[in-house]
Amino acid sequence: MIRSLIHCAAPQRATIFLNPLRRVHSAPPLPRQPVPDLRKTLTHYLRSLQPLVSEEELESTRELVEYFLRPGGQGEELQRQLHKRAEKTDNWLTDWRQECIYLENHLPLPVHSSPAVILPQQEYNDWRGQLRFASKLICGVLDFKAKIESPGGLQELWRGQRLCPDQYYKFFGSYREPGIKRDRILFQPRNKPHHVTVCKNYQFFELDVYNSDGSPLTEDQIHQQMLFLRAHSKKTDKEPVGVLTTDHRNSWGRAYSALIRDRLNRESVRSIQRSLFTVCLDATALKYSEDLYSSRTAAQMLHGGGSHANSGNRWFDKTLQFVVGEDGTCGLICDQATADASAMLTMLHHVFNYCSEGPSLQPPRTPLTRVPPPRKLYFNFPPESKQHIEQAKRNLDILVNDLDICCFSFPDFGKKFPQRYKMRPGAFLQVCLQLAYYRLHGSLCATSEAVSLRAFHHGRSDIVRCSSPEVLEFVQAADDPKKSAEEKFSLFVRAVESHQANTEQVGFPFSLYH
């Protein structure tokens, strides 16, 4: 079972329900995402503002909304253009959302954008166990890839409803190329990538994972490759070139342009771009007490610990980065520009189940041609690139030092408590978060929760506003001594039901508990 998901682009939620994949043959096409009614959209907008602004501000906004909705006005024209776009595109929202939220965002990927998943700590505590587990993990990912590419493919169901599988085919070989003004996504032909990128001690390697006949390497074959890789990466005095990918996107865009002017650097970067995914073999982090383990591991997964730790052992532009530590820590870092965390976790659920099985019983294969050993990727560092690396290290350490993470378990009750009262645990938790904020600050704040739109063709995700008049009424009554427990509970149920209704009007929630 997946232990924790950390996504520091608060206040959005990021826990996801993992559904089993089922084979579906010749399934009918999914419906196109509809264009919402403009007046209903703005009615919901005003309703979400009601608990956040004064009466004067709300009335002023109502007047602006009515002016926007007037016949022949700007709203009517924009809605007409939106319907026109919907007729000409597979999904009128997905490309816009990808560009506005991700590709045009200049903030660094670690902490701000890329979510990290912590898997349960493994039982090994040395490099031998690390390499063995990493080998099996790679086999598990290749097994998932083979399943989604099999005839008929695989389909994910949520409450009996099919979800769009398009994101699964974009996991492997995709890459977020930095730009000075905006990033862009690079995709490889589905049958082209045959290698993964492995990084250890700030050094990067190209590791082939398929035989010449197209069959995947066995766990033992990959393990032999890993042993070779370790023997050729023992030096620890290398420039942490991977730290460049942690910088602000426009800064990394300028550094990237300078870096790939060199032919050797360009070839090494192209190898990383074309790889299926990245595996980061981390050195052992500093020892911490058991109480601090989850928090420190979460930080390691999010950003690598800083320029003097494992942050240089990353390449954040890759869509998938699997982290395997020498001390048994492991997890996943993913870039959401290409695919949402819900799809990522479905894949990870499959991989972790694969890794939890016993030793592989696959018979050893005799490949038609010998599998080449891992190829080390070399970089040249002219003075300009060295300056970029130093600047990226400084910026990263500022980011790392500015982030506090505290992970803990809540022992009082779990998901069955709200379910007993027919409340969805995700909505229950959202209202509780609103109450906690209100108790601290005496007011509500603009908060959003991620919801999935994968029930539609090429659907990705959207957000639902968590503030509502019902939530405000509850949090104001929660600590009121004049209110009875029955009244408070009734208001709480109303607030939860209101949030559930708002969520269902948009999509379905990313929630571990639904």
Short mmCIF file of C-alpha atoms in Angstrom, two decimals:
data_model
loop_
_atom_site.label_atom_id
_atom_site.label_comp_id
_atom_site.label_asym_id
_atom_site.label_seq_id
_atom_site.Cartn_x
_atom_site.Cartn_y
_atom_site.Cartn_z
CA MET A 1 0.00 0.00 0.00
CA ILE A 2 1.26 3.46 -0.82
CA ARG A 3 2.36 5.20 2.33
CA SER A 4 2.15 8.89 1.60
CA LEU A 5 1.83 11.48 -1.10
CA ILE A 6 3.43 14.87 -0.66
CA HIS A 7 2.54 17.69 -3.00
CA CYS A 8 3.70 21.04 -1.75
CA ALA A 9 1.74 23.15 -4.24
CA ALA A 10 -0.78 23.75 -1.47
CA PRO A 11 -3.66 24.19 -0.97
CA GLN A 12 -4.65 21.53 -3.51
CA ARG A 13 -5.16 17.98 -2.30
CA ALA A 14 -3.19 15.23 -3.84
CA THR A 15 -4.24 11.86 -2.46
CA ILE A 16 -5.59 9.56 -5.09
CA PHE A 17 -7.82 6.50 -5.17
CA LEU A 18 -6.10 3.63 -6.94
CA ASN A 19 -8.42 1.56 -9.09
CA PRO A 20 -7.69 -1.86 -10.56
CA LEU A 21 -7.05 -1.97 -14.29
CA ARG A 22 -9.35 -4.19 -16.30
CA ARG A 23 -9.02 -5.35 -19.87
CA VAL A 24 -11.69 -3.89 -22.11
CA HIS A 25 -11.94 -4.89 -25.78
CA SER A 26 -13.36 -2.59 -28.48
CA ALA A 27 -14.71 -0.11 -25.94
CA PRO A 28 -16.86 2.73 -27.30
CA PRO A 29 -15.24 6.19 -27.40
CA LEU A 30 -15.46 8.34 -24.32
CA PRO A 31 -17.67 11.45 -24.43
CA ARG A 32 -16.12 14.82 -25.19
CA GLN A 33 -15.79 17.24 -22.33
CA PRO A 34 -18.81 19.58 -22.44
CA VAL A 35 -18.58 23.35 -22.24
CA PRO A 36 -20.27 24.41 -18.97
CA ASP A 37 -23.14 26.86 -19.01
CA LEU A 38 -21.75 30.36 -18.45
CA ARG A 39 -24.49 31.62 -16.14
CA LYS A 40 -24.28 28.51 -13.95
CA THR A 41 -20.51 28.84 -13.79
CA LEU A 42 -20.69 32.43 -12.60
CA THR A 43 -23.44 31.57 -10.11
CA HIS A 44 -21.08 29.00 -8.55
CA TYR A 45 -18.30 31.59 -8.64
CA LEU A 46 -20.37 34.10 -6.67
CA ARG A 47 -21.37 31.40 -4.22
CA SER A 48 -17.73 30.49 -3.54
CA LEU A 49 -16.93 34.17 -2.96
CA GLN A 50 -19.72 34.66 -0.44
CA PRO A 51 -17.80 33.36 2.62
CA LEU A 52 -14.59 35.14 1.60
CA VAL A 53 -15.52 38.78 0.93
CA SER A 54 -17.59 41.55 2.49
CA GLU A 55 -21.18 42.27 1.48
CA GLU A 56 -20.06 45.39 -0.39
CA GLU A 57 -17.42 43.48 -2.34
CA LEU A 58 -19.87 40.70 -3.11
CA GLU A 59 -22.51 43.14 -4.37
CA SER A 60 -19.94 44.91 -6.54
CA THR A 61 -18.90 41.56 -8.02
CA ARG A 62 -22.54 40.66 -8.71
CA GLU A 63 -22.91 43.85 -10.74
CA LEU A 64 -19.78 43.03 -12.74
CA VAL A 65 -21.08 39.51 -13.39
CA GLU A 66 -24.43 40.81 -14.64
CA TYR A 67 -22.66 43.28 -16.92
CA PHE A 68 -20.46 40.47 -18.25
CA LEU A 69 -23.59 38.35 -18.93
CA ARG A 70 -25.58 41.07 -20.70
CA PRO A 71 -27.03 40.11 -24.14
CA GLY A 72 -24.51 40.79 -26.87
CA GLY A 73 -21.79 41.40 -24.28
CA GLN A 74 -18.30 40.06 -23.82
CA GLY A 75 -19.41 36.94 -21.95
CA GLU A 76 -21.74 35.86 -24.73
CA GLU A 77 -19.01 36.33 -27.36
CA LEU A 78 -16.37 34.45 -25.35
CA GLN A 79 -18.80 31.58 -24.72
CA ARG A 80 -19.46 31.37 -28.47
CA GLN A 81 -15.71 31.17 -29.14
CA LEU A 82 -15.35 28.50 -26.48
CA HIS A 83 -18.03 26.33 -28.12
CA LYS A 84 -16.27 26.82 -31.45
CA ARG A 85 -12.99 25.65 -29.93
CA ALA A 86 -14.70 22.62 -28.38
CA GLU A 87 -15.97 21.57 -31.81
CA LYS A 88 -12.46 21.65 -33.31
CA THR A 89 -10.39 20.06 -30.53
CA ASP A 90 -10.35 16.69 -28.75
CA ASN A 91 -10.63 18.47 -25.42
CA TRP A 92 -11.11 22.23 -25.18
CA LEU A 93 -9.54 22.51 -21.71
CA THR A 94 -6.59 20.10 -21.50
CA ASP A 95 -4.08 21.97 -23.69
CA TRP A 96 -4.89 25.33 -22.15
CA ARG A 97 -4.57 23.97 -18.63
CA GLN A 98 -1.26 22.27 -19.43
CA GLU A 99 0.21 25.46 -20.87
CA CYS A 100 -1.08 27.92 -18.26
CA ILE A 101 -0.47 25.87 -15.11
CA TYR A 102 2.71 24.03 -16.06
CA LEU A 103 4.55 25.04 -19.24
CA GLU A 104 4.30 28.81 -18.70
CA ASN A 105 5.05 28.58 -14.98
CA HIS A 106 8.63 29.66 -14.20
CA LEU A 107 8.76 28.33 -10.64
CA PRO A 108 11.15 25.41 -9.94
CA LEU A 109 9.72 21.91 -10.40
CA PRO A 110 10.80 20.54 -7.00
CA VAL A 111 8.47 21.58 -4.17
CA HIS A 112 6.34 23.88 -6.34
CA SER A 113 5.09 21.50 -9.00
CA SER A 114 6.37 17.92 -9.01
CA PRO A 115 4.62 15.67 -6.47
CA ALA A 116 6.56 12.96 -4.66
CA VAL A 117 5.33 9.61 -3.41
CA ILE A 118 6.93 7.73 -0.52
CA LEU A 119 6.79 3.94 -0.67
CA PRO A 120 7.18 1.83 2.47
CA GLN A 121 10.77 1.49 3.56
CA GLN A 122 12.37 -1.67 2.18
CA GLU A 123 14.12 -4.21 4.38
CA TYR A 124 17.60 -3.88 2.89
CA ASN A 125 20.15 -1.36 4.25
CA ASP A 126 23.15 -1.61 1.92
CA TRP A 127 24.08 -1.16 -1.74
CA ARG A 128 23.52 -4.83 -2.54
CA GLY A 129 19.88 -4.68 -1.56
CA GLN A 130 19.55 -1.31 -3.28
CA LEU A 131 20.70 -2.66 -6.63
CA ARG A 132 18.56 -5.79 -6.34
CA PHE A 133 15.43 -3.79 -5.52
CA ALA A 134 16.14 -1.24 -8.27
CA SER A 135 16.45 -4.09 -10.78
CA LYS A 136 13.10 -5.53 -9.78
CA LEU A 137 11.49 -2.10 -9.82
CA ILE A 138 12.63 -1.56 -13.41
CA CYS A 139 11.14 -4.94 -14.34
CA GLY A 140 7.86 -3.93 -12.68
CA VAL A 141 7.68 -0.69 -14.68
CA LEU A 142 8.42 -2.55 -17.92
CA ASP A 143 5.69 -5.06 -17.01
CA PHE A 144 3.18 -2.22 -16.63
CA LYS A 145 4.32 -0.75 -19.95
CA ALA A 146 3.83 -4.11 -21.67
CA LYS A 147 0.32 -4.42 -20.27
CA ILE A 148 -0.88 -1.01 -21.44
CA GLU A 149 0.60 -1.68 -24.89
CA SER A 150 -0.88 -5.17 -25.22
CA PRO A 151 -3.66 -5.82 -27.77
CA GLY A 152 -6.85 -4.28 -26.49
CA GLY A 153 -4.91 -2.30 -23.91
CA LEU A 154 -6.02 -1.85 -20.34
CA GLN A 155 -8.78 0.36 -19.03
CA GLU A 156 -9.26 1.91 -15.62
CA LEU A 157 -12.69 1.93 -14.04
CA TRP A 158 -14.04 4.23 -11.34
CA ARG A 159 -17.44 3.27 -9.95
CA GLY A 160 -18.10 1.34 -13.12
CA GLN A 161 -17.19 4.29 -15.35
CA ARG A 162 -14.34 4.05 -17.85
CA LEU A 163 -11.54 6.58 -17.56
CA CYS A 164 -9.46 7.95 -20.40
CA PRO A 165 -6.20 5.93 -20.66
CA ASP A 166 -4.40 8.50 -22.85
CA GLN A 167 -2.04 9.61 -20.07
CA TYR A 168 -0.60 6.11 -19.61
CA TYR A 169 0.88 6.18 -23.11
CA LYS A 170 2.67 9.46 -22.36
CA PHE A 171 4.58 8.26 -19.30
CA PHE A 172 7.48 6.64 -21.07
CA GLY A 173 10.03 8.59 -23.07
CA SER A 174 8.43 11.97 -22.43
CA TYR A 175 10.49 14.96 -21.36
CA ARG A 176 9.83 18.55 -20.30
CA GLU A 177 12.33 20.69 -22.18
CA PRO A 178 13.05 24.02 -20.45
CA GLY A 179 12.58 27.29 -22.26
CA ILE A 180 13.26 30.93 -21.47
CA LYS A 181 9.61 31.93 -22.02
CA ARG A 182 7.83 28.59 -21.77
CA ASP A 183 8.66 24.89 -21.62
CA ARG A 184 7.60 22.29 -24.15
CA ILE A 185 6.91 18.55 -23.95
CA LEU A 186 8.95 16.16 -26.08
CA PHE A 187 7.54 12.72 -26.90
CA GLN A 188 9.32 9.73 -28.39
CA PRO A 189 7.73 7.21 -30.78
CA ARG A 190 6.15 4.51 -28.65
CA ASN A 191 8.41 1.70 -29.88
CA LYS A 192 11.65 3.71 -29.96
CA PRO A 193 12.98 4.12 -26.38
CA HIS A 194 14.91 1.03 -25.29
CA HIS A 195 16.87 2.37 -22.35
CA VAL A 196 16.46 4.02 -18.97
CA THR A 197 18.62 6.68 -17.37
CA VAL A 198 20.29 5.68 -14.10
CA CYS A 199 22.05 8.28 -11.95
CA LYS A 200 24.45 7.61 -9.10
CA ASN A 201 26.92 9.96 -7.41
CA TYR A 202 25.86 12.77 -9.79
CA GLN A 203 26.82 10.58 -12.77
CA PHE A 204 24.36 9.52 -15.46
CA PHE A 205 24.23 6.26 -17.41
CA GLU A 206 22.28 4.89 -20.34
CA LEU A 207 21.10 1.38 -19.46
CA ASP A 208 19.47 -0.77 -22.15
CA VAL A 209 16.50 -2.73 -20.79
CA TYR A 210 15.48 -4.68 -23.91
CA ASN A 211 17.20 -7.51 -25.75
CA SER A 212 17.85 -7.31 -29.48
CA ASP A 213 14.65 -9.30 -30.12
CA GLY A 214 12.57 -6.70 -28.25
CA SER A 215 12.02 -8.77 -25.11
CA PRO A 216 12.67 -7.03 -21.77
CA LEU A 217 15.73 -7.96 -19.77
CA THR A 218 15.18 -10.23 -16.80
CA GLU A 219 15.71 -9.04 -13.26
CA ASP A 220 19.05 -10.88 -13.10
CA GLN A 221 20.22 -9.34 -16.38
CA ILE A 222 19.39 -5.85 -15.15
CA HIS A 223 21.09 -6.60 -11.83
CA GLN A 224 24.30 -7.51 -13.64
CA GLN A 225 24.11 -4.20 -15.48
CA MET A 226 23.60 -2.39 -12.19
CA LEU A 227 26.72 -4.01 -10.72
CA PHE A 228 28.73 -2.80 -13.71
CA LEU A 229 27.27 0.69 -13.32
CA ARG A 230 28.13 0.87 -9.63
CA ALA A 231 31.73 -0.16 -10.32
CA HIS A 232 32.08 2.74 -12.76
CA SER A 233 30.47 5.46 -10.62
CA LYS A 234 32.41 5.38 -7.37
CA LYS A 235 33.95 8.82 -7.73
CA THR A 236 32.06 11.43 -5.70
CA ASP A 237 33.79 14.60 -6.92
CA LYS A 238 31.66 15.16 -10.01
CA GLU A 239 29.81 18.35 -10.86
CA PRO A 240 26.14 17.93 -9.86
CA VAL A 241 24.83 18.74 -13.33
CA GLY A 242 21.36 17.47 -12.37
CA VAL A 243 20.95 20.39 -9.98
CA LEU A 244 20.40 22.62 -13.00
CA THR A 245 16.96 21.04 -13.43
CA THR A 246 15.93 22.27 -9.96
CA ASP A 247 16.28 25.96 -10.86
CA HIS A 248 13.61 28.41 -11.99
CA ARG A 249 12.46 27.30 -15.42
CA ASN A 250 13.53 30.44 -17.28
CA SER A 251 16.96 30.33 -15.58
CA TRP A 252 17.34 26.65 -16.45
CA GLY A 253 16.17 27.50 -19.99
CA ARG A 254 19.09 29.90 -20.43
CA ALA A 255 21.53 27.43 -18.84
CA TYR A 256 20.15 24.65 -21.03
CA SER A 257 20.76 26.64 -24.22
CA ALA A 258 24.36 27.23 -23.13
CA LEU A 259 24.88 23.62 -22.01
CA ILE A 260 23.78 21.93 -25.24
CA ARG A 261 25.92 24.18 -27.45
CA ASP A 262 28.64 21.64 -26.68
CA ARG A 263 28.19 18.51 -28.84
CA LEU A 264 29.10 16.05 -26.06
CA ASN A 265 26.64 17.69 -23.67
CA ARG A 266 23.95 17.72 -26.34
CA GLU A 267 24.34 13.98 -26.95
CA SER A 268 24.18 13.22 -23.22
CA VAL A 269 21.07 15.36 -22.72
CA ARG A 270 19.42 13.75 -25.78
CA SER A 271 20.02 10.32 -24.25
CA ILE A 272 18.25 11.40 -21.05
CA GLN A 273 15.41 12.92 -23.07
CA ARG A 274 14.90 9.70 -25.08
CA SER A 275 15.03 7.36 -22.08
CA LEU A 276 11.90 5.62 -20.82
CA PHE A 277 12.34 6.96 -17.28
CA THR A 278 15.00 7.73 -14.69
CA VAL A 279 16.19 5.68 -11.72
CA CYS A 280 18.03 7.64 -9.00
CA LEU A 281 20.34 5.50 -6.84
CA ASP A 282 20.68 7.71 -3.78
CA ALA A 283 23.39 7.63 -1.17
CA THR A 284 22.32 7.12 2.42
CA ALA A 285 20.85 10.27 3.90
CA LEU A 286 21.77 11.49 7.37
CA LYS A 287 20.49 9.28 10.16
CA TYR A 288 17.35 10.48 11.94
CA SER A 289 15.22 9.21 14.75
CA GLU A 290 12.19 7.06 13.94
CA ASP A 291 9.90 10.01 14.73
CA LEU A 292 11.55 12.15 12.06
CA TYR A 293 11.95 9.43 9.43
CA SER A 294 8.76 10.16 7.46
CA SER A 295 9.34 13.91 7.41
CA ARG A 296 12.98 13.65 6.36
CA THR A 297 12.18 11.03 3.72
CA ALA A 298 9.42 13.25 2.36
CA ALA A 299 11.93 16.08 1.96
CA GLN A 300 14.40 13.75 0.24
CA MET A 301 11.75 12.73 -2.26
CA LEU A 302 10.58 16.27 -2.93
CA HIS A 303 13.93 17.94 -3.53
CA GLY A 304 16.78 15.53 -2.74
CA GLY A 305 18.00 17.28 0.38
CA GLY A 306 19.95 20.15 -1.17
CA SER A 307 23.08 20.72 -3.24
CA HIS A 308 25.30 18.76 -0.84
CA ALA A 309 22.93 15.78 -0.64
CA ASN A 310 21.04 13.97 -3.41
CA SER A 311 19.53 16.88 -5.36
CA GLY A 312 22.26 16.59 -8.00
CA ASN A 313 21.27 12.96 -8.38
CA ARG A 314 18.02 13.97 -10.13
CA TRP A 315 16.84 15.11 -13.54
CA PHE A 316 13.53 16.79 -12.81
CA ASP A 317 12.63 17.29 -16.50
CA LYS A 318 11.88 13.56 -16.87
CA THR A 319 8.24 12.62 -16.38
CA LEU A 320 9.09 9.66 -14.13
CA GLN A 321 11.92 9.52 -11.59
CA PHE A 322 12.12 6.49 -9.33
CA VAL A 323 14.26 7.05 -6.24
CA VAL A 324 15.93 4.04 -4.59
CA GLY A 325 18.03 4.84 -1.54
CA GLU A 326 20.84 2.75 -0.12
CA ASP A 327 19.10 2.78 3.28
CA GLY A 328 15.83 1.26 2.01
CA THR A 329 13.99 4.50 1.22
CA CYS A 330 12.22 4.56 -2.12
CA GLY A 331 9.61 6.54 -3.97
CA LEU A 332 8.60 8.37 -7.11
CA ILE A 333 8.87 11.96 -8.35
CA CYS A 334 6.72 12.85 -11.33
CA ASP A 335 6.20 15.85 -13.57
CA GLN A 336 2.51 16.65 -13.91
CA ALA A 337 2.87 18.58 -17.17
CA THR A 338 2.50 15.25 -18.96
CA ALA A 339 0.21 13.24 -16.72
CA ASP A 340 -1.73 13.67 -13.49
CA ALA A 341 -0.81 12.14 -10.17
CA SER A 342 -3.87 9.86 -10.22
CA ALA A 343 -2.62 8.02 -13.31
CA MET A 344 0.93 8.00 -11.94
CA LEU A 345 -0.23 6.30 -8.77
CA THR A 346 -2.21 3.68 -10.63
CA MET A 347 1.01 2.76 -12.41
CA LEU A 348 2.96 2.85 -9.15
CA HIS A 349 0.39 0.61 -7.46
CA HIS A 350 1.02 -2.02 -10.14
CA VAL A 351 4.81 -1.65 -9.85
CA PHE A 352 4.80 -1.93 -6.07
CA ASN A 353 2.64 -5.07 -6.18
CA TYR A 354 5.10 -6.51 -8.69
CA CYS A 355 8.03 -5.70 -6.39
CA SER A 356 6.22 -7.25 -3.41
CA GLU A 357 6.13 -10.64 -5.10
CA GLY A 358 8.80 -13.25 -4.48
CA PRO A 359 11.90 -13.78 -6.61
CA SER A 360 11.28 -13.88 -10.34
CA LEU A 361 10.83 -17.35 -11.79
CA GLN A 362 11.61 -16.23 -15.33
CA PRO A 363 14.09 -18.57 -17.03
CA PRO A 364 17.30 -16.89 -18.15
CA ARG A 365 17.25 -15.84 -21.79
CA THR A 366 20.02 -16.11 -24.30
CA PRO A 367 19.77 -12.88 -26.30
CA LEU A 368 20.50 -12.90 -30.01
CA THR A 369 23.25 -10.38 -29.41
CA ARG A 370 25.05 -9.49 -26.22
CA VAL A 371 23.45 -6.70 -24.20
CA PRO A 372 25.91 -3.77 -24.14
CA PRO A 373 27.05 -2.56 -20.71
CA PRO A 374 25.64 0.71 -19.37
CA ARG A 375 27.04 3.70 -21.24
CA LYS A 376 28.26 6.59 -19.14
CA LEU A 377 27.04 10.03 -20.19
CA TYR A 378 29.78 12.65 -20.10
CA PHE A 379 29.49 16.43 -19.82
CA ASN A 380 31.85 19.31 -20.46
CA PHE A 381 31.55 22.32 -18.17
CA PRO A 382 32.78 25.60 -19.63
CA PRO A 383 32.95 28.54 -17.20
CA GLU A 384 29.45 29.70 -18.13
CA SER A 385 27.93 26.33 -17.27
CA LYS A 386 29.84 26.17 -13.99
CA GLN A 387 28.41 29.55 -13.05
CA HIS A 388 24.91 28.29 -13.87
CA ILE A 389 25.45 25.24 -11.65
CA GLU A 390 26.64 27.38 -8.74
CA GLN A 391 23.66 29.69 -9.11
CA ALA A 392 21.27 26.75 -9.25
CA LYS A 393 22.85 25.29 -6.10
CA ARG A 394 22.36 28.55 -4.22
CA ASN A 395 18.74 28.88 -5.34
CA LEU A 396 18.02 25.27 -4.44
CA ASP A 397 19.49 25.55 -0.95
CA ILE A 398 17.36 28.64 -0.32
CA LEU A 399 14.29 26.66 -1.39
CA VAL A 400 15.23 23.64 0.74
CA ASN A 401 15.91 25.73 3.84
CA ASP A 402 12.63 27.60 3.39
CA LEU A 403 10.54 24.41 3.42
CA ASP A 404 9.32 22.77 6.60
CA ILE A 405 7.75 19.31 6.39
CA CYS A 406 6.10 17.46 9.24
CA CYS A 407 4.53 14.09 8.45
CA PHE A 408 2.47 12.35 11.09
CA SER A 409 -0.23 9.72 11.48
CA PHE A 410 -3.66 10.58 12.89
CA PRO A 411 -4.55 7.69 15.24
CA ASP A 412 -8.01 8.69 16.49
CA PHE A 413 -10.06 7.36 13.57
CA GLY A 414 -9.84 6.58 9.87
CA LYS A 415 -12.03 6.58 6.78
CA LYS A 416 -14.67 4.29 8.28
CA PHE A 417 -15.80 6.98 10.73
CA PRO A 418 -17.20 9.41 8.10
CA GLN A 419 -18.39 6.49 5.98
CA ARG A 420 -20.52 5.37 8.92
CA TYR A 421 -22.49 8.59 8.48
CA LYS A 422 -22.57 8.30 4.68
CA MET A 423 -20.02 11.07 4.24
CA ARG A 424 -17.19 10.75 1.75
CA PRO A 425 -13.88 10.87 3.63
CA GLY A 426 -12.34 13.31 1.14
CA ALA A 427 -15.12 15.88 1.60
CA PHE A 428 -15.04 15.23 5.36
CA LEU A 429 -11.32 16.07 5.44
CA GLN A 430 -11.74 19.22 3.35
CA VAL A 431 -14.29 20.65 5.76
CA CYS A 432 -12.02 19.75 8.69
CA LEU A 433 -9.17 21.68 7.04
CA GLN A 434 -11.44 24.69 6.65
CA LEU A 435 -12.28 24.50 10.36
CA ALA A 436 -8.59 24.27 11.31
CA TYR A 437 -7.78 27.35 9.23
CA TYR A 438 -10.73 29.28 10.67
CA ARG A 439 -9.63 28.51 14.23
CA LEU A 440 -6.15 29.84 13.47
CA HIS A 441 -7.06 32.95 11.48
CA GLY A 442 -10.70 33.73 12.22
CA SER A 443 -11.69 33.60 8.56
CA LEU A 444 -11.78 31.25 5.57
CA CYS A 445 -9.39 31.50 2.64
CA ALA A 446 -9.59 30.68 -1.05
CA THR A 447 -8.92 26.94 -1.23
CA SER A 448 -9.20 24.43 -4.04
CA GLU A 449 -9.24 20.65 -4.38
CA ALA A 450 -8.09 18.75 -7.46
CA VAL A 451 -10.75 16.75 -9.29
CA SER A 452 -10.31 14.42 -12.23
CA LEU A 453 -11.89 14.90 -15.65
CA ARG A 454 -10.66 11.58 -17.03
CA ALA A 455 -14.23 10.43 -17.63
CA PHE A 456 -13.98 12.57 -20.79
CA HIS A 457 -11.90 12.03 -23.91
CA HIS A 458 -8.34 13.29 -23.22
CA GLY A 459 -9.55 14.72 -19.90
CA ARG A 460 -7.00 15.71 -17.27
CA SER A 461 -8.03 17.56 -14.13
CA ASP A 462 -9.66 20.70 -12.77
CA ILE A 463 -10.32 22.18 -9.34
CA VAL A 464 -13.33 22.69 -7.11
CA ARG A 465 -13.58 25.56 -4.62
CA CYS A 466 -13.77 24.34 -1.03
CA SER A 467 -15.29 27.46 0.53
CA SER A 468 -19.08 27.74 0.61
CA PRO A 469 -21.77 29.42 2.72
CA GLU A 470 -22.47 26.05 4.37
CA VAL A 471 -18.82 25.67 5.38
CA LEU A 472 -18.73 29.19 6.81
CA GLU A 473 -21.90 28.57 8.81
CA PHE A 474 -20.41 25.40 10.27
CA VAL A 475 -17.01 26.80 11.24
CA GLN A 476 -18.65 29.81 12.91
CA ALA A 477 -20.86 27.49 14.96
CA ALA A 478 -18.23 24.86 15.78
CA ASP A 479 -16.82 26.68 18.82
CA ASP A 480 -19.99 28.53 19.75
CA PRO A 481 -20.97 27.44 23.30
CA LYS A 482 -24.59 28.40 22.60
CA LYS A 483 -24.87 25.74 19.89
CA SER A 484 -25.71 22.17 20.86
CA ALA A 485 -23.69 19.21 19.65
CA GLU A 486 -26.66 18.12 17.52
CA GLU A 487 -26.82 21.52 15.80
CA LYS A 488 -23.09 21.52 15.13
CA PHE A 489 -23.19 18.01 13.70
CA SER A 490 -26.13 18.90 11.48
CA LEU A 491 -24.26 21.94 10.12
CA PHE A 492 -21.17 19.81 9.60
CA VAL A 493 -23.12 17.26 7.54
CA ARG A 494 -24.61 20.08 5.44
CA ALA A 495 -21.13 21.48 4.78
CA VAL A 496 -19.80 18.07 3.72
CA GLU A 497 -22.79 17.40 1.47
CA SER A 498 -22.38 20.82 -0.12
CA HIS A 499 -18.74 20.07 -0.92
CA GLN A 500 -19.65 16.64 -2.30
CA ALA A 501 -22.27 18.19 -4.57
CA ASN A 502 -19.82 20.83 -5.83
CA THR A 503 -17.24 18.13 -6.56
CA GLU A 504 -19.66 15.96 -8.53
CA GLN A 505 -20.60 18.92 -10.72
CA VAL A 506 -16.97 19.24 -11.84
CA GLY A 507 -15.61 15.68 -11.89
CA PHE A 508 -14.57 13.18 -9.26
CA PRO A 509 -12.07 13.82 -6.47
CA PHE A 510 -8.49 12.59 -6.24
CA SER A 511 -8.98 10.83 -2.96
CA LEU A 512 -7.44 7.78 -1.41
CA TYR A 513 -10.68 7.14 0.44
CA HIS A 514 -13.33 7.19 -2.30
#
